Amino acid sequence: MTKTSNLIVEQARTWLGTAFHHQGRIKGIGCDCLGLIVGVADELNLKDKDGIRLSSYDEINYSKEPDSNHLTAKLMSILIEVPTSEIEPGDIGLFLINNNPQHLAIISNYGGKRGIIHSEARARKVVEHYFDEEWNERLTKVFRWQV
């Protein structure tokens, strides 16, 4: 792992236990899967190739089942898409929920294996667990921060 990917995973772990809250963006209070990504980017002051803070691209005008085409296009315009076979800790995974690519997670190293950190509605909080076969089958795209 690179120094930056280590920092991303470590920072994401500081959000563990934060309650799930649709469109939330506050560590320890509430966030959704996008809020976790935005929060980590903001806390680490991550920027795009033009020096613009990644958190400035945030949008909160989405439904509980967001427009997957808009989400995917936005991610592709800001981040670097990498083949799913090249996934690494610190990357962002885009996952299918109800057959639509609409869920985001930060890839981690968990217990010596691949894991994911995400705000999960079923768990009602930010969790980290193994990147098991169920999640692997849902993975549609992988993005890397432009740092």
Short mmCIF file of N, CA and C in Angstrom, two decimals, residues 65-120:
data_model
loop_
_atom_site.label_atom_id
_atom_site.label_comp_id
_atom_site.label_asym_id
_atom_site.label_seq_id
_atom_site.Cartn_x
_atom_site.Cartn_y
_atom_site.Cartn_z
N GLU A 65 -32.43 5.90 -3.49
CA GLU A 65 -31.92 5.09 -4.59
C GLU A 65 -31.44 6.06 -5.65
N PRO A 66 -30.17 6.49 -5.56
CA PRO A 66 -29.67 7.54 -6.44
C PRO A 66 -29.63 7.13 -7.91
N ASP A 67 -29.56 8.14 -8.75
CA ASP A 67 -29.43 7.95 -10.20
C ASP A 67 -28.06 7.34 -10.46
N SER A 68 -28.04 6.06 -10.77
CA SER A 68 -26.77 5.35 -10.93
C SER A 68 -25.95 5.88 -12.10
N ASN A 69 -26.62 6.33 -13.16
CA ASN A 69 -25.89 6.89 -14.30
C ASN A 69 -25.18 8.18 -13.91
N HIS A 70 -25.87 9.04 -13.16
CA HIS A 70 -25.27 10.30 -12.72
C HIS A 70 -24.11 10.03 -11.76
N LEU A 71 -24.32 9.13 -10.81
CA LEU A 71 -23.28 8.80 -9.84
C LEU A 71 -22.04 8.26 -10.56
N THR A 72 -22.23 7.32 -11.46
CA THR A 72 -21.10 6.73 -12.19
C THR A 72 -20.37 7.79 -13.02
N ALA A 73 -21.12 8.62 -13.73
CA ALA A 73 -20.50 9.66 -14.55
C ALA A 73 -19.72 10.65 -13.69
N LYS A 74 -20.27 11.01 -12.55
CA LYS A 74 -19.59 11.96 -11.65
C LYS A 74 -18.28 11.35 -11.14
N LEU A 75 -18.33 10.10 -10.72
CA LEU A 75 -17.11 9.44 -10.24
C LEU A 75 -16.06 9.37 -11.35
N MET A 76 -16.49 9.05 -12.55
CA MET A 76 -15.56 8.93 -13.68
C MET A 76 -14.94 10.28 -14.04
N SER A 77 -15.65 11.37 -13.77
CA SER A 77 -15.12 12.70 -14.11
C SER A 77 -14.13 13.22 -13.07
N ILE A 78 -14.19 12.69 -11.86
CA ILE A 78 -13.36 13.20 -10.77
C ILE A 78 -12.20 12.27 -10.41
N LEU A 79 -12.46 10.98 -10.46
CA LEU A 79 -11.48 9.99 -10.02
C LEU A 79 -10.90 9.23 -11.22
N ILE A 80 -9.97 8.35 -10.95
CA ILE A 80 -9.35 7.52 -11.99
C ILE A 80 -9.97 6.13 -11.91
N GLU A 81 -10.61 5.70 -12.99
CA GLU A 81 -11.15 4.34 -13.01
C GLU A 81 -10.02 3.36 -13.28
N VAL A 82 -9.97 2.30 -12.49
CA VAL A 82 -8.98 1.24 -12.69
C VAL A 82 -9.71 -0.08 -12.86
N PRO A 83 -9.11 -1.04 -13.55
CA PRO A 83 -9.76 -2.35 -13.70
C PRO A 83 -10.05 -2.98 -12.33
N THR A 84 -11.17 -3.67 -12.22
CA THR A 84 -11.52 -4.30 -10.94
C THR A 84 -10.45 -5.29 -10.50
N SER A 85 -9.72 -5.85 -11.45
CA SER A 85 -8.66 -6.81 -11.11
C SER A 85 -7.46 -6.14 -10.44
N GLU A 86 -7.38 -4.81 -10.50
CA GLU A 86 -6.27 -4.07 -9.91
C GLU A 86 -6.65 -3.36 -8.62
N ILE A 87 -7.75 -3.76 -8.02
CA ILE A 87 -8.25 -3.14 -6.80
C ILE A 87 -7.20 -3.21 -5.68
N GLU A 88 -7.07 -2.10 -4.94
CA GLU A 88 -6.10 -2.00 -3.85
C GLU A 88 -6.74 -1.29 -2.66
N PRO A 89 -6.19 -1.49 -1.46
CA PRO A 89 -6.67 -0.73 -0.31
C PRO A 89 -6.59 0.77 -0.59
N GLY A 90 -7.60 1.49 -0.15
CA GLY A 90 -7.69 2.92 -0.38
C GLY A 90 -8.53 3.28 -1.59
N ASP A 91 -8.74 2.32 -2.50
CA ASP A 91 -9.58 2.56 -3.67
C ASP A 91 -11.05 2.65 -3.24
N ILE A 92 -11.87 3.17 -4.14
CA ILE A 92 -13.31 3.26 -3.91
C ILE A 92 -13.98 2.24 -4.82
N GLY A 93 -14.80 1.39 -4.24
CA GLY A 93 -15.57 0.42 -5.01
C GLY A 93 -16.99 0.93 -5.21
N LEU A 94 -17.51 0.73 -6.42
CA LEU A 94 -18.91 1.03 -6.73
C LEU A 94 -19.63 -0.30 -6.85
N PHE A 95 -20.67 -0.47 -6.05
CA PHE A 95 -21.34 -1.76 -5.92
C PHE A 95 -22.82 -1.68 -6.32
N LEU A 96 -23.32 -2.82 -6.79
CA LEU A 96 -24.73 -2.96 -7.12
C LEU A 96 -25.55 -3.14 -5.84
N ILE A 97 -26.63 -2.40 -5.75
CA ILE A 97 -27.67 -2.62 -4.75
C ILE A 97 -28.97 -2.63 -5.54
N ASN A 98 -29.77 -3.66 -5.37
CA ASN A 98 -31.00 -3.81 -6.17
C ASN A 98 -30.70 -3.71 -7.67
N ASN A 99 -29.60 -4.32 -8.09
CA ASN A 99 -29.17 -4.38 -9.49
C ASN A 99 -28.80 -3.03 -10.10
N ASN A 100 -28.58 -2.02 -9.26
CA ASN A 100 -28.14 -0.71 -9.74
C ASN A 100 -26.84 -0.32 -9.05
N PRO A 101 -25.86 0.20 -9.81
CA PRO A 101 -24.62 0.64 -9.18
C PRO A 101 -24.88 1.92 -8.39
N GLN A 102 -25.00 1.79 -7.06
CA GLN A 102 -25.39 2.93 -6.25
C GLN A 102 -24.77 2.94 -4.86
N HIS A 103 -23.86 2.03 -4.58
CA HIS A 103 -23.28 1.97 -3.24
C HIS A 103 -21.76 2.08 -3.33
N LEU A 104 -21.17 2.87 -2.42
CA LEU A 104 -19.74 3.11 -2.42
C LEU A 104 -19.10 2.58 -1.14
N ALA A 105 -17.87 2.11 -1.27
CA ALA A 105 -17.10 1.63 -0.12
C ALA A 105 -15.63 1.89 -0.37
N ILE A 106 -14.89 2.07 0.71
CA ILE A 106 -13.44 2.20 0.63
C ILE A 106 -12.85 0.82 0.87
N ILE A 107 -11.97 0.41 -0.01
CA ILE A 107 -11.33 -0.90 0.09
C ILE A 107 -10.27 -0.83 1.19
N SER A 108 -10.20 -1.88 2.00
CA SER A 108 -9.24 -1.92 3.11
C SER A 108 -8.50 -3.25 3.12
N ASN A 109 -7.57 -3.35 4.03
CA ASN A 109 -6.94 -4.63 4.35
C ASN A 109 -7.46 -4.98 5.74
N TYR A 110 -8.19 -6.06 5.84
CA TYR A 110 -8.92 -6.40 7.06
C TYR A 110 -8.55 -7.81 7.49
N GLY A 111 -7.90 -7.93 8.61
CA GLY A 111 -7.52 -9.25 9.10
C GLY A 111 -6.62 -10.00 8.15
N GLY A 112 -5.76 -9.27 7.44
CA GLY A 112 -4.84 -9.91 6.50
C GLY A 112 -5.45 -10.22 5.15
N LYS A 113 -6.72 -9.87 4.96
CA LYS A 113 -7.40 -10.10 3.69
C LYS A 113 -8.02 -8.79 3.22
N ARG A 114 -8.60 -8.81 2.04
CA ARG A 114 -9.28 -7.62 1.53
C ARG A 114 -10.56 -7.38 2.31
N GLY A 115 -10.81 -6.11 2.62
CA GLY A 115 -12.02 -5.73 3.33
C GLY A 115 -12.64 -4.50 2.69
N ILE A 116 -13.78 -4.09 3.23
CA ILE A 116 -14.40 -2.84 2.81
C ILE A 116 -14.89 -2.08 4.03
N ILE A 117 -14.82 -0.76 3.92
CA ILE A 117 -15.34 0.15 4.93
C ILE A 117 -16.44 0.95 4.25
N HIS A 118 -17.63 0.92 4.83
CA HIS A 118 -18.75 1.62 4.21
C HIS A 118 -19.85 1.88 5.21
N SER A 119 -20.69 2.84 4.89
CA SER A 119 -21.88 3.12 5.69
C SER A 119 -22.98 2.26 5.10
N GLU A 120 -23.40 1.30 5.89
CA GLU A 120 -24.35 0.30 5.38
C GLU A 120 -25.70 0.45 6.05
#
